[in-house]
Amino acid sequence: MIHWFDGPLAAFGTETTGLDVEEDRIVSAALVIQDTTGGRFRVTRWLVSPGIPVPAGATEIHGLTDDHLQRNGRWPAPVMEELARALAEQCAVRRPVVVMDAPFGLTLLDRELRRHRASSLAGYLGDQPLCVLDPRVLDGHLDRYRKGRRALDALCELYGVELDGTHGAAADAAASLELVRALARRFSARLERLSPAELHTLQAQWHAAQARGMQAWSAKSGVPQTADPAWPLRPELPAAA
């Protein structure tokens, strides 16, 4: 019997100008597809000239400079449409999409589509159901009492997944995909009877619970923070009056 975590998966990853989904921009993106465990990766890459300066701190992480992006990147509008259509294609063939920290990556893409295409991610997906697997949410629920970081590098080390040190969108997406396979194998007794679609629904509940827990913990620590419970996409902020 072939379990879903040994079958076809895709993964979406981005590199950005920062961590603000409402204001920051995508500078590179990648879609990685693997048909079976251990199979060849099919990788599509995009490079974007974002139209705003890339902060030095962001360049230190992904290595993409203003000069390089201006010389080699494409205008955002056609790239965002290609990204949205690529994700819609995965949904159309019912291929689950791995997105590490989905509320960040998918929300940022949605805001870029609104900015450059006067549309939204939902507008491109149409009636195709989105099926997302988020390693951070899955690990946070399945091993909830473990202490320590749940960033991509920490999870890859924990689950024995190789992570390319270049920190590019394609490398991170491929590692996230392998991470879901490794995580699902470790917790197969709890996951093998669930379909990816069922897991998508459950992750929305799990993420909301994790957000509430994080908010309660931060309040007790004396540094209150607001954690958004929405997953895999944050709602659009209301327009200012």
Coordinates of N, CA and C in Angstrom, one line a residue:
M1 N 0.8 -1.2 0.0 CA 0.0 0.0 0.0 C 0.9 1.2 0.0
I2 N 0.6 2.2 -0.9 CA 1.4 3.4 -1.0 C 0.6 4.5 -0.2
H3 N 1.2 5.0 0.8 CA 0.6 6.1 1.6 C 0.8 7.4 0.8
W4 N -0.1 8.4 1.2 CA -0.1 9.7 0.5 C 1.3 10.3 0.6
F5 N 2.0 10.1 1.8 CA 3.3 10.8 2.0 C 4.4 10.2 1.2
D6 N 4.1 9.1 0.5 CA 5.1 8.5 -0.5 C 4.8 8.8 -1.9
G7 N 3.6 9.5 -2.1 CA 3.2 9.8 -3.5 C 3.5 11.2 -3.9
P8 N 2.8 11.7 -4.9 CA 3.1 13.0 -5.5 C 2.9 14.1 -4.5
L9 N 3.9 15.0 -4.4 CA 3.8 16.2 -3.6 C 4.4 17.4 -4.4
A10 N 4.0 18.6 -4.2 CA 4.6 19.8 -4.7 C 5.0 20.6 -3.5
A11 N 5.9 21.6 -3.7 CA 6.3 22.5 -2.6 C 6.5 23.9 -3.2
F12 N 6.1 24.9 -2.5 CA 6.2 26.3 -2.9 C 7.0 27.0 -1.9
G13 N 8.0 27.8 -2.4 CA 8.9 28.6 -1.5 C 9.2 29.9 -2.1
T14 N 9.5 30.9 -1.2 CA 9.8 32.2 -1.6 C 11.0 32.8 -0.8
E15 N 11.6 33.8 -1.4 CA 12.5 34.7 -0.6 C 12.0 36.1 -0.8
T16 N 12.1 36.9 0.2 CA 11.4 38.2 0.2 C 12.3 39.3 0.7
T17 N 11.7 40.5 0.7 CA 12.4 41.7 1.2 C 12.3 41.8 2.7
G18 N 11.4 41.0 3.3 CA 11.2 41.1 4.8 C 10.1 40.2 5.2
L19 N 9.6 40.5 6.4 CA 8.6 39.6 7.1 C 7.2 40.2 7.2
D20 N 7.0 41.3 6.6 CA 5.7 42.0 6.7 C 4.9 41.6 5.5
V21 N 3.9 40.7 5.7 CA 3.1 40.2 4.5 C 2.3 41.3 3.8
E22 N 2.0 42.4 4.5 CA 1.3 43.5 3.9 C 2.1 44.4 3.1
E23 N 3.4 44.6 3.4 CA 4.2 45.6 2.8 C 5.4 45.0 2.0
D24 N 6.0 43.9 2.4 CA 7.2 43.3 1.8 C 6.8 42.6 0.5
R25 N 7.9 42.3 -0.3 CA 7.7 41.8 -1.6 C 8.5 40.5 -1.8
I26 N 8.0 39.8 -2.8 CA 8.7 38.5 -3.2 C 9.9 38.9 -4.2
V27 N 11.0 38.3 -3.9 CA 12.2 38.6 -4.8 C 12.6 37.3 -5.6
S28 N 12.2 36.1 -5.0 CA 12.4 34.9 -5.8 C 11.4 33.9 -5.3
A29 N 11.1 32.9 -6.1 CA 10.1 31.9 -5.8 C 10.5 30.6 -6.5
A30 N 9.9 29.5 -6.0 CA 10.2 28.2 -6.7 C 9.0 27.3 -6.4
L31 N 8.8 26.5 -7.4 CA 7.8 25.4 -7.3 C 8.6 24.1 -7.5
V32 N 8.5 23.2 -6.6 CA 9.2 21.9 -6.7 C 8.2 20.8 -6.7
I33 N 8.3 19.8 -7.6 CA 7.4 18.7 -7.7 C 8.1 17.4 -7.7
Q34 N 7.7 16.5 -6.9 CA 8.3 15.2 -6.8 C 7.1 14.1 -6.8
D35 N 7.2 13.2 -7.7 CA 6.1 12.2 -7.9 C 6.1 11.1 -6.9
T36 N 7.3 10.8 -6.3 CA 7.3 9.7 -5.3 C 8.6 9.9 -4.5
T37 N 8.6 9.3 -3.3 CA 9.7 9.4 -2.4 C 11.0 8.9 -3.1
G38 N 12.0 9.8 -3.1 CA 13.3 9.5 -3.7 C 13.3 9.8 -5.2
G39 N 12.2 10.3 -5.7 CA 12.1 10.6 -7.2 C 12.8 11.9 -7.5
R40 N 13.0 12.1 -8.8 CA 13.6 13.4 -9.3 C 12.7 14.6 -9.0
F41 N 13.4 15.7 -8.6 CA 12.6 16.9 -8.4 C 12.5 17.6 -9.8
R42 N 11.3 18.1 -10.0 CA 11.1 19.0 -11.2 C 10.9 20.4 -10.6
V43 N 11.8 21.3 -11.0 CA 11.9 22.6 -10.3 C 11.7 23.8 -11.3
T44 N 10.8 24.7 -10.9 CA 10.6 25.9 -11.7 C 11.0 27.1 -10.8
R45 N 11.8 28.0 -11.3 CA 12.3 29.1 -10.5 C 11.8 30.4 -11.1
W46 N 11.6 31.4 -10.3 CA 11.3 32.8 -10.7 C 12.2 33.7 -9.9
L47 N 12.6 34.8 -10.6 CA 13.4 35.8 -10.0 C 12.7 37.2 -10.3
V48 N 12.5 38.0 -9.3 CA 11.7 39.2 -9.4 C 12.5 40.4 -9.1
S49 N 12.3 41.5 -9.9 CA 12.8 42.8 -9.5 C 11.6 43.5 -8.8
P50 N 11.7 43.6 -7.5 CA 10.5 43.9 -6.7 C 10.0 45.3 -6.8
G51 N 10.8 46.3 -7.3 CA 10.4 47.7 -7.4 C 10.6 48.5 -6.1
I52 N 11.2 47.8 -5.1 CA 11.5 48.5 -3.8 C 12.9 48.1 -3.4
P53 N 13.6 48.8 -2.6 CA 15.0 48.4 -2.2 C 14.9 47.1 -1.4
V54 N 15.9 46.3 -1.5 CA 16.1 45.1 -0.7 C 16.9 45.4 0.5
P55 N 16.4 45.3 1.7 CA 17.2 45.7 2.9 C 18.4 44.8 3.0
A56 N 19.4 45.3 3.6 CA 20.7 44.6 3.8 C 20.5 43.3 4.6
G57 N 19.6 43.4 5.6 CA 19.3 42.2 6.4 C 18.7 41.0 5.6
A58 N 17.9 41.4 4.6 CA 17.3 40.3 3.7 C 18.4 39.8 2.8
T59 N 19.2 40.6 2.3 CA 20.3 40.2 1.4 C 21.2 39.2 2.1
E60 N 21.5 39.5 3.4 CA 22.4 38.6 4.1 C 21.8 37.2 4.2
I61 N 20.5 37.1 4.2 CA 19.9 35.8 4.3 C 19.9 35.1 3.0
H62 N 19.4 35.7 1.9 CA 19.2 35.0 0.7 C 20.2 35.4 -0.4
G63 N 21.1 36.4 -0.1 CA 22.1 36.7 -1.1 C 21.7 37.5 -2.3
L64 N 20.5 37.9 -2.4 CA 20.0 38.6 -3.6 C 20.1 40.1 -3.4
T65 N 20.8 40.8 -4.2 CA 21.1 42.2 -4.1 C 20.2 43.0 -5.0
D66 N 20.0 44.3 -4.7 CA 19.3 45.2 -5.6 C 19.8 45.1 -7.1
D67 N 21.1 45.2 -7.2 CA 21.8 45.2 -8.5 C 21.5 43.9 -9.2
H68 N 21.6 42.8 -8.6 CA 21.4 41.5 -9.2 C 19.9 41.3 -9.7
L69 N 19.0 41.8 -8.8 CA 17.6 41.6 -9.1 C 17.2 42.6 -10.3
Q70 N 17.7 43.8 -10.3 CA 17.4 44.7 -11.3 C 17.9 44.2 -12.7
R71 N 19.1 43.6 -12.7 CA 19.7 43.1 -13.9 C 19.0 41.8 -14.4
N72 N 18.6 40.9 -13.5 CA 18.2 39.6 -13.8 C 16.8 39.3 -13.5
G73 N 16.1 40.1 -12.6 CA 14.8 39.8 -12.2 C 13.8 40.3 -13.3
R74 N 12.6 39.8 -13.2 CA 11.5 40.2 -14.1 C 10.5 41.1 -13.3
W75 N 9.7 41.8 -14.1 CA 8.7 42.6 -13.5 C 7.7 41.8 -12.7
P76 N 7.2 42.3 -11.6 CA 6.4 41.5 -10.7 C 5.1 41.0 -11.3
A77 N 4.4 41.8 -12.0 CA 3.1 41.5 -12.5 C 3.0 40.1 -13.2
P78 N 3.8 39.9 -14.2 CA 3.7 38.6 -14.9 C 4.1 37.4 -14.0
V79 N 5.1 37.7 -13.2 CA 5.6 36.6 -12.3 C 4.5 36.2 -11.3
M80 N 3.8 37.1 -10.7 CA 2.8 36.8 -9.7 C 1.7 36.0 -10.4
E81 N 1.3 36.3 -11.6 CA 0.3 35.6 -12.3 C 0.8 34.1 -12.6
E82 N 2.0 34.0 -13.0 CA 2.6 32.7 -13.2 C 2.6 31.8 -11.9
L83 N 3.0 32.4 -10.8 CA 3.0 31.7 -9.6 C 1.6 31.3 -9.2
A84 N 0.6 32.2 -9.3 CA -0.8 31.8 -9.0 C -1.3 30.7 -9.9
R85 N -1.0 30.8 -11.1 CA -1.5 29.7 -12.1 C -0.8 28.4 -11.8
A86 N 0.5 28.5 -11.4 CA 1.2 27.2 -11.1 C 0.6 26.5 -9.9
L87 N 0.2 27.3 -8.9 CA -0.4 26.7 -7.7 C -1.8 26.2 -8.1
A88 N -2.5 26.9 -8.9 CA -3.8 26.5 -9.3 C -3.7 25.1 -10.1
E89 N -2.7 25.0 -10.9 CA -2.5 23.7 -11.6 C -2.3 22.5 -10.6
Q90 N -1.6 22.8 -9.5 CA -1.4 21.7 -8.6 C -2.7 21.3 -7.9
C91 N -3.5 22.4 -7.7 CA -4.9 22.1 -7.1 C -5.7 21.3 -8.1
A92 N -5.6 21.7 -9.3 CA -6.5 21.0 -10.4 C -6.2 19.5 -10.5
V93 N -4.9 19.1 -10.2 CA -4.6 17.7 -10.3 C -4.6 17.1 -9.0
R94 N -5.1 17.8 -8.0 CA -5.2 17.3 -6.6 C -3.8 16.9 -6.0
R95 N -2.8 17.6 -6.3 CA -1.5 17.4 -5.8 C -1.3 18.3 -4.6
P96 N -1.1 17.7 -3.4 CA -0.9 18.6 -2.2 C 0.3 19.4 -2.3
V97 N 0.2 20.6 -1.8 CA 1.3 21.6 -1.9 C 1.9 21.9 -0.5
V98 N 3.2 21.6 -0.3 CA 3.9 21.8 0.9 C 4.3 23.3 1.0
V99 N 3.9 24.0 2.0 CA 4.4 25.4 2.2 C 4.8 25.6 3.7
M100 N 6.0 25.8 3.9 CA 6.5 26.0 5.2 C 6.0 27.4 5.7
D101 N 5.3 27.4 6.9 CA 4.7 28.7 7.4 C 3.8 29.3 6.3
A102 N 2.8 28.5 5.9 CA 1.9 28.9 4.9 C 1.3 30.3 5.0
P103 N 0.9 30.7 6.3 CA 0.2 32.0 6.4 C 1.2 33.1 5.9
F104 N 2.5 32.9 6.0 CA 3.4 33.9 5.5 C 3.5 33.9 4.0
G105 N 3.9 32.7 3.4 CA 4.2 32.6 2.0 C 3.0 32.8 1.1
L106 N 1.8 32.2 1.5 CA 0.6 32.3 0.7 C 0.0 33.7 0.8
T107 N 0.0 34.3 2.0 CA -0.5 35.6 2.2 C 0.3 36.6 1.4
L108 N 1.6 36.5 1.5 CA 2.4 37.4 0.7 C 2.1 37.4 -0.8
L109 N 2.0 36.1 -1.3 CA 1.6 36.0 -2.7 C 0.3 36.6 -3.0
D110 N -0.7 36.4 -2.1 CA -2.0 37.0 -2.3 C -1.9 38.5 -2.3
R111 N -1.1 39.1 -1.5 CA -1.0 40.6 -1.4 C -0.3 41.1 -2.7
E112 N 0.7 40.3 -3.2 CA 1.4 40.7 -4.4 C 0.4 40.6 -5.6
L113 N -0.5 39.7 -5.6 CA -1.5 39.6 -6.7 C -2.5 40.8 -6.6
R114 N -2.8 41.2 -5.4 CA -3.7 42.3 -5.3 C -3.0 43.6 -5.7
R115 N -1.7 43.7 -5.4 CA -0.9 44.9 -5.7 C -0.7 45.0 -7.2
H116 N -0.3 43.9 -7.9 CA 0.1 43.9 -9.3 C -0.9 43.4 -10.3
R117 N -1.9 42.6 -9.8 CA -2.9 42.1 -10.8 C -4.3 42.4 -10.5
A118 N -4.5 43.2 -9.4 CA -5.9 43.6 -9.0 C -6.7 42.4 -8.9
S119 N -6.1 41.3 -8.3 CA -6.8 40.0 -8.1 C -6.4 39.5 -6.8
S120 N -6.6 38.2 -6.6 CA -6.3 37.5 -5.3 C -5.9 36.1 -5.6
L121 N -5.3 35.4 -4.7 CA -5.0 34.0 -4.8 C -6.3 33.2 -5.0
A122 N -7.3 33.5 -4.3 CA -8.6 32.8 -4.4 C -9.1 33.0 -5.8
G123 N -8.9 34.2 -6.4 CA -9.4 34.4 -7.7 C -8.8 33.5 -8.8
Y124 N -7.5 33.2 -8.6 CA -6.9 32.3 -9.5 C -7.2 30.8 -9.3
L125 N -7.5 30.5 -8.0 CA -7.8 29.1 -7.7 C -9.2 28.8 -8.1
G126 N -10.1 29.7 -8.1 CA -11.5 29.5 -8.5 C -12.1 28.5 -7.6
D127 N -12.7 27.4 -8.2 CA -13.4 26.4 -7.4 C -12.5 25.2 -7.1
Q128 N -11.2 25.4 -7.4 CA -10.3 24.3 -7.1 C -9.9 24.4 -5.6
P129 N -10.1 23.3 -4.8 CA -9.8 23.4 -3.4 C -8.3 23.4 -3.1
L130 N -7.8 24.2 -2.3 CA -6.4 24.3 -1.9 C -6.1 23.2 -0.9
C131 N -5.1 22.5 -1.1 CA -4.7 21.4 -0.2 C -3.2 21.7 0.2
V132 N -3.0 22.2 1.4 CA -1.7 22.6 1.9 C -1.2 21.7 3.0
L133 N 0.1 21.4 3.0 CA 0.7 20.7 4.1 C 1.8 21.6 4.6
D134 N 1.7 22.0 5.9 CA 2.6 22.9 6.5 C 3.5 22.2 7.6
P135 N 4.8 22.0 7.3 CA 5.6 21.3 8.3 C 5.6 21.9 9.7
R136 N 5.5 23.2 9.8 CA 5.6 23.8 11.1 C 4.3 23.5 11.9
V137 N 3.2 23.5 11.2 CA 1.9 23.2 11.9 C 1.9 21.7 12.3
L138 N 2.2 20.9 11.3 CA 2.2 19.4 11.6 C 3.1 19.1 12.8
D139 N 4.3 19.6 12.7 CA 5.3 19.2 13.8 C 4.8 19.8 15.2
G140 N 4.2 21.1 15.1 CA 3.7 21.7 16.3 C 2.6 20.9 17.0
H141 N 1.8 20.2 16.2 CA 0.7 19.4 16.7 C 1.2 18.0 17.1
L142 N 2.0 17.4 16.3 CA 2.3 16.0 16.5 C 3.4 15.8 17.6
D143 N 4.2 16.9 17.8 CA 5.2 16.8 18.9 C 5.1 18.1 19.7
R144 N 3.9 18.4 20.2 CA 3.6 19.7 20.7 C 4.4 20.0 22.0
Y145 N 4.9 19.0 22.7 CA 5.5 19.3 24.0 C 7.0 19.4 23.9
R146 N 7.6 19.2 22.7 CA 9.0 19.3 22.5 C 9.4 20.8 22.5
K147 N 10.5 21.1 23.3 CA 11.0 22.4 23.3 C 11.9 22.7 22.2
G148 N 12.1 24.0 21.9 CA 13.1 24.3 20.9 C 12.4 25.0 19.7
R149 N 13.3 25.4 18.8 CA 12.8 26.1 17.6 C 12.1 25.2 16.6
R150 N 11.2 25.8 15.8 CA 10.5 25.0 14.8 C 10.7 25.6 13.4
A151 N 11.8 26.4 13.3 CA 12.1 26.9 12.0 C 12.6 25.8 11.0
L152 N 12.7 26.1 9.7 CA 13.0 25.1 8.8 C 14.3 24.4 9.1
D153 N 15.4 25.1 9.4 CA 16.7 24.5 9.6 C 16.6 23.6 10.9
A154 N 15.9 24.0 11.9 CA 15.9 23.2 13.1 C 15.1 21.9 12.9
L155 N 14.0 22.0 12.1 CA 13.2 20.8 11.8 C 13.9 19.9 10.9
C156 N 14.6 20.4 9.9 CA 15.4 19.5 9.0 C 16.5 18.7 9.8
E157 N 17.1 19.4 10.8 CA 18.1 18.7 11.6 C 17.4 17.6 12.4
L158 N 16.3 18.0 13.0 CA 15.6 17.0 13.9 C 15.1 15.8 13.1
Y159 N 14.6 16.0 11.9 CA 14.1 14.8 11.1 C 15.1 14.3 10.1
G160 N 16.3 14.7 10.1 CA 17.3 14.1 9.3 C 17.2 14.5 7.8
V161 N 16.7 15.7 7.5 CA 16.6 16.1 6.1 C 17.7 17.1 5.8
E162 N 18.3 16.9 4.6 CA 19.4 17.7 4.2 C 18.9 19.1 3.7
L163 N 19.5 20.1 4.2 CA 19.1 21.5 3.8 C 20.2 22.2 3.2
D164 N 20.1 22.6 2.0 CA 21.1 23.3 1.3 C 21.4 24.7 2.0
G165 N 22.7 24.9 2.3 CA 23.0 26.1 3.0 C 22.9 27.4 2.3
T166 N 22.6 27.3 1.0 CA 22.4 28.6 0.2 C 21.2 29.3 0.5
H167 N 20.2 28.7 1.2 CA 19.0 29.4 1.6 C 18.2 30.0 0.4
G168 N 18.2 29.3 -0.7 CA 17.4 29.7 -1.8 C 16.0 29.2 -1.8
A169 N 15.1 29.8 -2.6 CA 13.6 29.4 -2.6 C 13.5 27.9 -3.0
A170 N 14.2 27.5 -4.0 CA 14.1 26.1 -4.5 C 14.6 25.1 -3.4
A171 N 15.8 25.4 -2.9 CA 16.4 24.6 -1.9 C 15.5 24.4 -0.6
D172 N 14.9 25.5 -0.2 CA 14.0 25.5 1.0 C 12.7 24.8 0.7
A173 N 12.2 24.9 -0.6 CA 11.0 24.2 -0.9 C 11.2 22.7 -1.0
A174 N 12.4 22.3 -1.6 CA 12.7 20.9 -1.7 C 12.9 20.3 -0.3
A175 N 13.5 21.0 0.6 CA 13.7 20.5 2.0 C 12.4 20.4 2.7
S176 N 11.5 21.4 2.5 CA 10.2 21.4 3.1 C 9.4 20.1 2.7
L177 N 9.5 19.8 1.4 CA 8.8 18.6 0.9 C 9.3 17.4 1.5
E178 N 10.7 17.2 1.6 CA 11.3 16.1 2.2 C 11.0 16.0 3.7
L179 N 10.8 17.2 4.3 CA 10.5 17.2 5.7 C 9.1 16.7 6.0
V180 N 8.1 17.0 5.1 CA 6.8 16.5 5.3 C 6.8 14.9 5.2
R181 N 7.6 14.4 4.2 CA 7.7 13.0 4.1 C 8.3 12.3 5.3
A182 N 9.4 12.9 5.8 CA 10.1 12.4 7.0 C 9.2 12.5 8.2
L183 N 8.5 13.6 8.4 CA 7.6 13.8 9.5 C 6.5 12.8 9.5
A184 N 5.9 12.6 8.3 CA 4.8 11.7 8.2 C 5.2 10.3 8.4
R185 N 6.4 9.9 8.0 CA 6.8 8.5 8.3 C 7.0 8.3 9.8
R186 N 7.6 9.3 10.5 CA 7.8 9.2 11.9 C 6.5 9.1 12.7
F187 N 5.4 9.8 12.2 CA 4.1 9.8 12.9 C 3.1 9.0 12.0
S188 N 3.5 8.0 11.3 CA 2.6 7.4 10.3 C 1.4 6.8 11.0
A189 N 1.6 6.3 12.2 CA 0.4 5.7 12.9 C -0.7 6.7 13.1
R190 N -0.4 7.9 13.2 CA -1.4 9.0 13.4 C -1.8 9.6 12.1
L191 N -1.1 9.5 11.0 CA -1.3 10.2 9.8 C -1.8 9.4 8.6
E192 N -1.4 8.1 8.6 CA -1.6 7.3 7.4 C -3.1 7.1 7.1
R193 N -4.0 7.2 8.0 CA -5.4 7.1 7.8 C -6.1 8.4 7.4
L194 N -5.3 9.5 7.4 CA -5.9 10.7 7.1 C -5.5 11.1 5.6
S195 N -6.4 11.6 4.9 CA -6.0 12.1 3.5 C -5.4 13.5 3.6
P196 N -4.7 14.0 2.6 CA -4.2 15.3 2.6 C -5.3 16.4 2.8
A197 N -6.4 16.1 2.2 CA -7.5 17.1 2.3 C -8.0 17.1 3.7
E198 N -8.1 16.0 4.4 CA -8.5 16.0 5.8 C -7.5 16.7 6.6
L199 N -6.2 16.5 6.3 CA -5.1 17.2 7.1 C -5.2 18.7 6.9
H200 N -5.5 19.1 5.7 CA -5.7 20.5 5.4 C -6.7 21.1 6.4
T201 N -7.8 20.5 6.5 CA -8.9 21.0 7.4 C -8.4 21.0 8.9
L202 N -7.7 19.9 9.3 CA -7.2 19.8 10.6 C -6.2 20.8 11.0
Q203 N -5.3 21.1 10.0 CA -4.2 22.0 10.2 C -4.7 23.4 10.5
A204 N -5.9 23.8 9.9 CA -6.5 25.1 10.2 C -6.8 25.1 11.7
Q205 N -7.4 24.0 12.3 CA -7.7 24.0 13.7 C -6.5 24.0 14.5
W206 N -5.5 23.2 14.1 CA -4.3 23.0 14.9 C -3.5 24.4 15.0
H207 N -3.4 25.1 13.8 CA -2.7 26.3 13.8 C -3.4 27.4 14.7
A208 N -4.8 27.4 14.7 CA -5.5 28.3 15.5 C -5.2 28.0 17.0
A209 N -5.2 26.8 17.4 CA -4.8 26.4 18.8 C -3.4 26.8 19.1
Q210 N -2.5 26.6 18.2 CA -1.1 27.0 18.4 C -1.0 28.5 18.6
A211 N -1.7 29.2 17.8 CA -1.7 30.7 17.9 C -2.2 31.2 19.2
R212 N -3.3 30.5 19.7 CA -3.8 30.9 21.0 C -2.8 30.6 22.1
G213 N -2.2 29.4 22.0 CA -1.2 29.0 23.0 C 0.0 30.0 23.0
M214 N 0.5 30.4 21.8 CA 1.6 31.3 21.7 C 1.2 32.7 22.3
Q215 N 0.0 33.1 22.1 CA -0.5 34.4 22.6 C -0.6 34.4 24.1
A216 N -1.1 33.3 24.7 CA -1.2 33.1 26.1 C 0.2 33.1 26.7
W217 N 1.1 32.4 26.1 CA 2.5 32.3 26.6 C 3.2 33.6 26.6
S218 N 3.0 34.4 25.6 CA 3.7 35.7 25.5 C 3.1 36.7 26.5
A219 N 1.8 36.5 26.8 CA 1.2 37.4 27.8 C 1.8 37.1 29.2
K220 N 1.9 35.8 29.5 CA 2.5 35.4 30.8 C 4.0 35.8 30.9
S221 N 4.7 35.9 29.8 CA 6.1 36.3 29.8 C 6.3 37.8 29.9
G222 N 5.2 38.5 29.9 CA 5.3 40.0 30.0 C 5.5 40.7 28.7
V223 N 5.5 40.0 27.6 CA 5.7 40.6 26.3 C 4.6 40.2 25.4
P224 N 3.4 40.8 25.6 CA 2.2 40.4 24.9 C 2.4 40.5 23.3
Q225 N 2.0 39.5 22.6 CA 2.1 39.5 21.2 C 0.8 38.9 20.6
T226 N 0.4 39.5 19.5 CA -0.8 39.0 18.8 C -0.4 37.9 17.8
A227 N -1.0 36.7 17.9 CA -0.7 35.7 16.9 C -2.0 35.4 16.1
D228 N -1.9 35.6 14.8 CA -3.0 35.4 13.9 C -3.4 34.0 13.8
P229 N -4.7 33.6 14.1 CA -5.1 32.2 14.0 C -5.4 31.7 12.6
A230 N -5.4 32.6 11.6 CA -5.9 32.2 10.3 C -4.8 31.4 9.6
W231 N -5.2 30.3 8.9 CA -4.4 29.4 8.2 C -5.2 28.8 7.1
P232 N -4.6 28.6 5.9 CA -3.3 28.9 5.4 C -3.1 30.3 4.9
L233 N -4.1 31.1 4.9 CA -4.1 32.4 4.3 C -4.7 33.4 5.3
R234 N -4.0 34.5 5.6 CA -4.6 35.5 6.4 C -5.6 36.4 5.6
P235 N -6.7 36.8 6.3 CA -7.7 37.6 5.6 C -7.1 39.0 5.3
E236 N -7.6 39.6 4.2 CA -7.1 40.9 3.8 C -7.5 41.9 4.9
L237 N -6.6 42.8 5.2 CA -6.9 43.9 6.2 C -8.0 44.8 5.7
P238 N -8.8 45.3 6.6 CA -9.9 46.2 6.1 C -9.2 47.5 5.7
A239 N -9.8 48.2 4.7 CA -9.2 49.4 4.2 C -9.4 50.5 5.3
A240 N -8.4 51.4 5.4 CA -8.5 52.5 6.4 C -9.6 53.4 6.0
A241 N -10.3 53.9 7.1 CA -11.4 54.8 6.9 C -11.0 56.1 6.3

